[in-house]
């Protein structure tokens, strides 16, 4: 399995994977324009030329970034793909010299295993909510906020 930056020809796979889980309420839906606009923030896990997992990293503030759109193809769930993707996102956060990475998630155990801890959503900065305005769950967000401190390199 290879983890690499996403390119334009991955966008169909990214869209399909997000849409599939969005239907189950596990991920926020994303439109093609939103994927194109943010393509540079996406990484993909590839096996035999097939995209089997995706994730993106959104910078929210000088010292804050968020893991978004993390998804693994149903056929490959439970094989370490999600873990590898989040580790890569952590590495990218570190390379960008950003010290805190957060996730809004239903997958508390998964993120705990990767070193994330729970944080009160009210403690998160206002900027965090800039995209929530488009979310159907705006006033009834039931996801758990989690964070990990990312050590600077060196
Ligand atoms: C959540 C998700 C990304 C996990 O990816 P994955 O490739 O199945 O996870 P991994 O195989 O890398 O698991 C890493 C560890 O977390 C554990 N884990 C994974 N999913 C778990 C879950 N739902 N509950 C508890 N533990 C879980 C694994 O057992 C494994 O533990 P180990 O390191 O002790 O062996 C994947 O299930 C998925 O795409 N779900 C649907 C979309 C979604 O919910 N995305 C998250 C949005 S924030």
PDB file of C-alpha atoms in Angstrom, residues 12-137:
ATOM      1  CA  UNK A  12     -14.009  10.398  -8.453  1.00  0.00           C
ATOM      2  CA  UNK A  13     -12.818   7.832  -5.885  1.00  0.00           C
ATOM      3  CA  UNK A  14     -12.651  10.512  -3.193  1.00  0.00           C
ATOM      4  CA  UNK A  15     -16.173  11.682  -4.007  1.00  0.00           C
ATOM      5  CA  UNK A  16     -17.590   8.135  -4.079  1.00  0.00           C
ATOM      6  CA  UNK A  17     -16.004   7.138  -0.769  1.00  0.00           C
ATOM      7  CA  UNK A  18     -17.164  10.289   1.025  1.00  0.00           C
ATOM      8  CA  UNK A  19     -20.671  10.019  -0.448  1.00  0.00           C
ATOM      9  CA  UNK A  20     -21.003   6.382   0.565  1.00  0.00           C
ATOM     10  CA  UNK A  21     -20.246   7.135   4.216  1.00  0.00           C
ATOM     11  CA  UNK A  22     -22.135  10.446   4.151  1.00  0.00           C
ATOM     12  CA  UNK A  23     -25.312   8.473   3.304  1.00  0.00           C
ATOM     13  CA  UNK A  24     -24.794   6.550   6.562  1.00  0.00           C
ATOM     14  CA  UNK A  25     -24.235   9.822   8.466  1.00  0.00           C
ATOM     15  CA  UNK A  26     -20.617   8.882   9.228  1.00  0.00           C
ATOM     16  CA  UNK A  27     -19.003  11.691   7.239  1.00  0.00           C
ATOM     17  CA  UNK A  28     -20.001  15.146   6.107  1.00  0.00           C
ATOM     18  CA  UNK A  29     -20.841  15.176   2.408  1.00  0.00           C
ATOM     19  CA  UNK A  30     -18.525  17.040   0.051  1.00  0.00           C
ATOM     20  CA  UNK A  31     -19.280  18.344  -3.421  1.00  0.00           C
ATOM     21  CA  UNK A  32     -16.944  18.004  -6.399  1.00  0.00           C
ATOM     22  CA  UNK A  33     -16.153  21.751  -6.290  1.00  0.00           C
ATOM     23  CA  UNK A  34     -15.213  21.440  -2.615  1.00  0.00           C
ATOM     24  CA  UNK A  35     -12.953  18.468  -3.434  1.00  0.00           C
ATOM     25  CA  UNK A  36     -11.305  20.307  -6.362  1.00  0.00           C
ATOM     26  CA  UNK A  37     -10.778  23.412  -4.246  1.00  0.00           C
ATOM     27  CA  UNK A  38      -9.178  21.403  -1.459  1.00  0.00           C
ATOM     28  CA  UNK A  39      -7.440  18.721  -3.530  1.00  0.00           C
ATOM     29  CA  UNK A  40      -4.007  19.771  -2.263  1.00  0.00           C
ATOM     30  CA  UNK A  41      -5.133  18.933   1.274  1.00  0.00           C
ATOM     31  CA  UNK A  42      -6.035  15.323   0.412  1.00  0.00           C
ATOM     32  CA  UNK A  43      -3.940  12.197   0.734  1.00  0.00           C
ATOM     33  CA  UNK A  44      -4.933   8.794  -0.622  1.00  0.00           C
ATOM     34  CA  UNK A  45      -4.001   5.224   0.222  1.00  0.00           C
ATOM     35  CA  UNK A  46      -3.538   3.202  -2.954  1.00  0.00           C
ATOM     36  CA  UNK A  47      -3.332  -0.543  -3.467  1.00  0.00           C
ATOM     37  CA  UNK A  48      -3.008  -2.106  -6.928  1.00  0.00           C
ATOM     38  CA  UNK A  49      -3.900   1.246  -8.532  1.00  0.00           C
ATOM     39  CA  UNK A  50      -7.127   1.444  -6.502  1.00  0.00           C
ATOM     40  CA  UNK A  51      -7.839   4.200  -3.972  1.00  0.00           C
ATOM     41  CA  UNK A  52      -8.706   2.325  -0.766  1.00  0.00           C
ATOM     42  CA  UNK A  53      -8.575   5.197   1.719  1.00  0.00           C
ATOM     43  CA  UNK A  54      -8.571   8.970   1.895  1.00  0.00           C
ATOM     44  CA  UNK A  55      -8.083  11.813   4.324  1.00  0.00           C
ATOM     45  CA  UNK A  56      -7.534  15.553   4.295  1.00  0.00           C
ATOM     46  CA  UNK A  57      -5.802  18.116   6.458  1.00  0.00           C
ATOM     47  CA  UNK A  58      -7.388  21.526   6.911  1.00  0.00           C
ATOM     48  CA  UNK A  59      -5.462  24.374   8.489  1.00  0.00           C
ATOM     49  CA  UNK A  60      -7.727  26.323  10.840  1.00  0.00           C
ATOM     50  CA  UNK A  61      -5.302  28.642  12.562  1.00  0.00           C
ATOM     51  CA  UNK A  62      -1.595  29.275  13.138  1.00  0.00           C
ATOM     52  CA  UNK A  63      -1.408  26.432  15.623  1.00  0.00           C
ATOM     53  CA  UNK A  64      -4.414  24.351  14.724  1.00  0.00           C
ATOM     54  CA  UNK A  65      -5.274  21.882  11.976  1.00  0.00           C
ATOM     55  CA  UNK A  66      -8.065  19.358  11.527  1.00  0.00           C
ATOM     56  CA  UNK A  67      -8.239  15.837  10.089  1.00  0.00           C
ATOM     57  CA  UNK A  68     -11.209  15.743   7.737  1.00  0.00           C
ATOM     58  CA  UNK A  69     -12.875  13.286   5.385  1.00  0.00           C
ATOM     59  CA  UNK A  70     -11.109  10.218   6.764  1.00  0.00           C
ATOM     60  CA  UNK A  71     -12.501   7.110   5.115  1.00  0.00           C
ATOM     61  CA  UNK A  72     -11.387   3.603   4.258  1.00  0.00           C
ATOM     62  CA  UNK A  73     -13.083   1.477   1.589  1.00  0.00           C
ATOM     63  CA  UNK A  74     -15.460  -0.989   3.284  1.00  0.00           C
ATOM     64  CA  UNK A  75     -13.495  -3.947   1.870  1.00  0.00           C
ATOM     65  CA  UNK A  76     -10.312  -2.735   3.575  1.00  0.00           C
ATOM     66  CA  UNK A  77     -11.638  -1.632   6.965  1.00  0.00           C
ATOM     67  CA  UNK A  78      -9.745  -3.073   9.939  1.00  0.00           C
ATOM     68  CA  UNK A  79      -6.466  -3.608   8.082  1.00  0.00           C
ATOM     69  CA  UNK A  80      -4.480  -0.628   9.353  1.00  0.00           C
ATOM     70  CA  UNK A  81      -5.262   1.736   6.454  1.00  0.00           C
ATOM     71  CA  UNK A  82      -6.990   4.354   8.636  1.00  0.00           C
ATOM     72  CA  UNK A  83      -4.119   4.288  11.106  1.00  0.00           C
ATOM     73  CA  UNK A  84      -1.562   4.773   8.304  1.00  0.00           C
ATOM     74  CA  UNK A  85      -3.556   7.700   6.893  1.00  0.00           C
ATOM     75  CA  UNK A  86      -3.837   9.488  10.246  1.00  0.00           C
ATOM     76  CA  UNK A  87      -0.118   8.931  10.934  1.00  0.00           C
ATOM     77  CA  UNK A  88       0.649  10.585   7.599  1.00  0.00           C
ATOM     78  CA  UNK A  89      -1.689  13.497   8.441  1.00  0.00           C
ATOM     79  CA  UNK A  90       0.135  13.884  11.785  1.00  0.00           C
ATOM     80  CA  UNK A  91       3.468  13.932   9.914  1.00  0.00           C
ATOM     81  CA  UNK A  92       2.175  16.603   7.524  1.00  0.00           C
ATOM     82  CA  UNK A  93       0.949  18.671  10.480  1.00  0.00           C
ATOM     83  CA  UNK A  94       4.424  18.395  11.984  1.00  0.00           C
ATOM     84  CA  UNK A  95       6.067  19.383   8.673  1.00  0.00           C
ATOM     85  CA  UNK A  96       3.855  22.473   8.578  1.00  0.00           C
ATOM     86  CA  UNK A  97       5.025  23.373  12.116  1.00  0.00           C
ATOM     87  CA  UNK A  98       1.457  23.248  13.400  1.00  0.00           C
ATOM     88  CA  UNK A  99       1.313  22.070  17.000  1.00  0.00           C
ATOM     89  CA  UNK A 100      -2.242  20.855  17.491  1.00  0.00           C
ATOM     90  CA  UNK A 101      -4.338  18.506  15.362  1.00  0.00           C
ATOM     91  CA  UNK A 102      -8.005  17.944  16.032  1.00  0.00           C
ATOM     92  CA  UNK A 103     -10.757  15.684  14.827  1.00  0.00           C
ATOM     93  CA  UNK A 104     -14.519  15.888  15.172  1.00  0.00           C
ATOM     94  CA  UNK A 105     -15.547  12.274  15.127  1.00  0.00           C
ATOM     95  CA  UNK A 106     -17.758   9.348  16.101  1.00  0.00           C
ATOM     96  CA  UNK A 107     -14.666   7.086  16.075  1.00  0.00           C
ATOM     97  CA  UNK A 108     -13.447   7.887  19.587  1.00  0.00           C
ATOM     98  CA  UNK A 109     -11.721   4.547  20.197  1.00  0.00           C
ATOM     99  CA  UNK A 110      -9.926   4.636  16.858  1.00  0.00           C
ATOM    100  CA  UNK A 111      -8.519   8.124  17.511  1.00  0.00           C
ATOM    101  CA  UNK A 112      -7.701   7.278  21.154  1.00  0.00           C
ATOM    102  CA  UNK A 113      -5.520   4.421  19.927  1.00  0.00           C
ATOM    103  CA  UNK A 114      -3.629   6.938  17.807  1.00  0.00           C
ATOM    104  CA  UNK A 115      -2.911   9.155  20.830  1.00  0.00           C
ATOM    105  CA  UNK A 116      -5.795  11.619  20.563  1.00  0.00           C
ATOM    106  CA  UNK A 117      -7.633  12.807  23.701  1.00  0.00           C
ATOM    107  CA  UNK A 118     -11.112  14.206  24.145  1.00  0.00           C
ATOM    108  CA  UNK A 119     -11.528  17.968  24.375  1.00  0.00           C
ATOM    109  CA  UNK A 120     -14.593  20.034  25.228  1.00  0.00           C
ATOM    110  CA  UNK A 121     -15.966  21.436  21.958  1.00  0.00           C
ATOM    111  CA  UNK A 122     -16.552  24.776  23.676  1.00  0.00           C
ATOM    112  CA  UNK A 123     -12.809  25.096  24.227  1.00  0.00           C
ATOM    113  CA  UNK A 124     -12.143  25.032  20.506  1.00  0.00           C
ATOM    114  CA  UNK A 125     -11.607  28.378  18.807  1.00  0.00           C
ATOM    115  CA  UNK A 126     -14.342  30.068  16.829  1.00  0.00           C
ATOM    116  CA  UNK A 127     -12.482  29.441  13.568  1.00  0.00           C
ATOM    117  CA  UNK A 128     -13.134  25.760  14.082  1.00  0.00           C
ATOM    118  CA  UNK A 129     -16.770  26.313  13.250  1.00  0.00           C
ATOM    119  CA  UNK A 130     -16.328  28.198  10.002  1.00  0.00           C
ATOM    120  CA  UNK A 131     -17.380  25.212   7.890  1.00  0.00           C
ATOM    121  CA  UNK A 132     -20.024  23.969  10.306  1.00  0.00           C
ATOM    122  CA  UNK A 133     -22.363  26.564   8.897  1.00  0.00           C
ATOM    123  CA  UNK A 134     -22.900  24.211   5.943  1.00  0.00           C
ATOM    124  CA  UNK A 135     -23.519  21.185   8.127  1.00  0.00           C
ATOM    125  CA  UNK A 136     -27.040  19.806   8.536  1.00  0.00           C
ATOM    126  CA  UNK A 137     -26.192  19.094  12.187  1.00  0.00           C
TER     127      UNK A 137
END
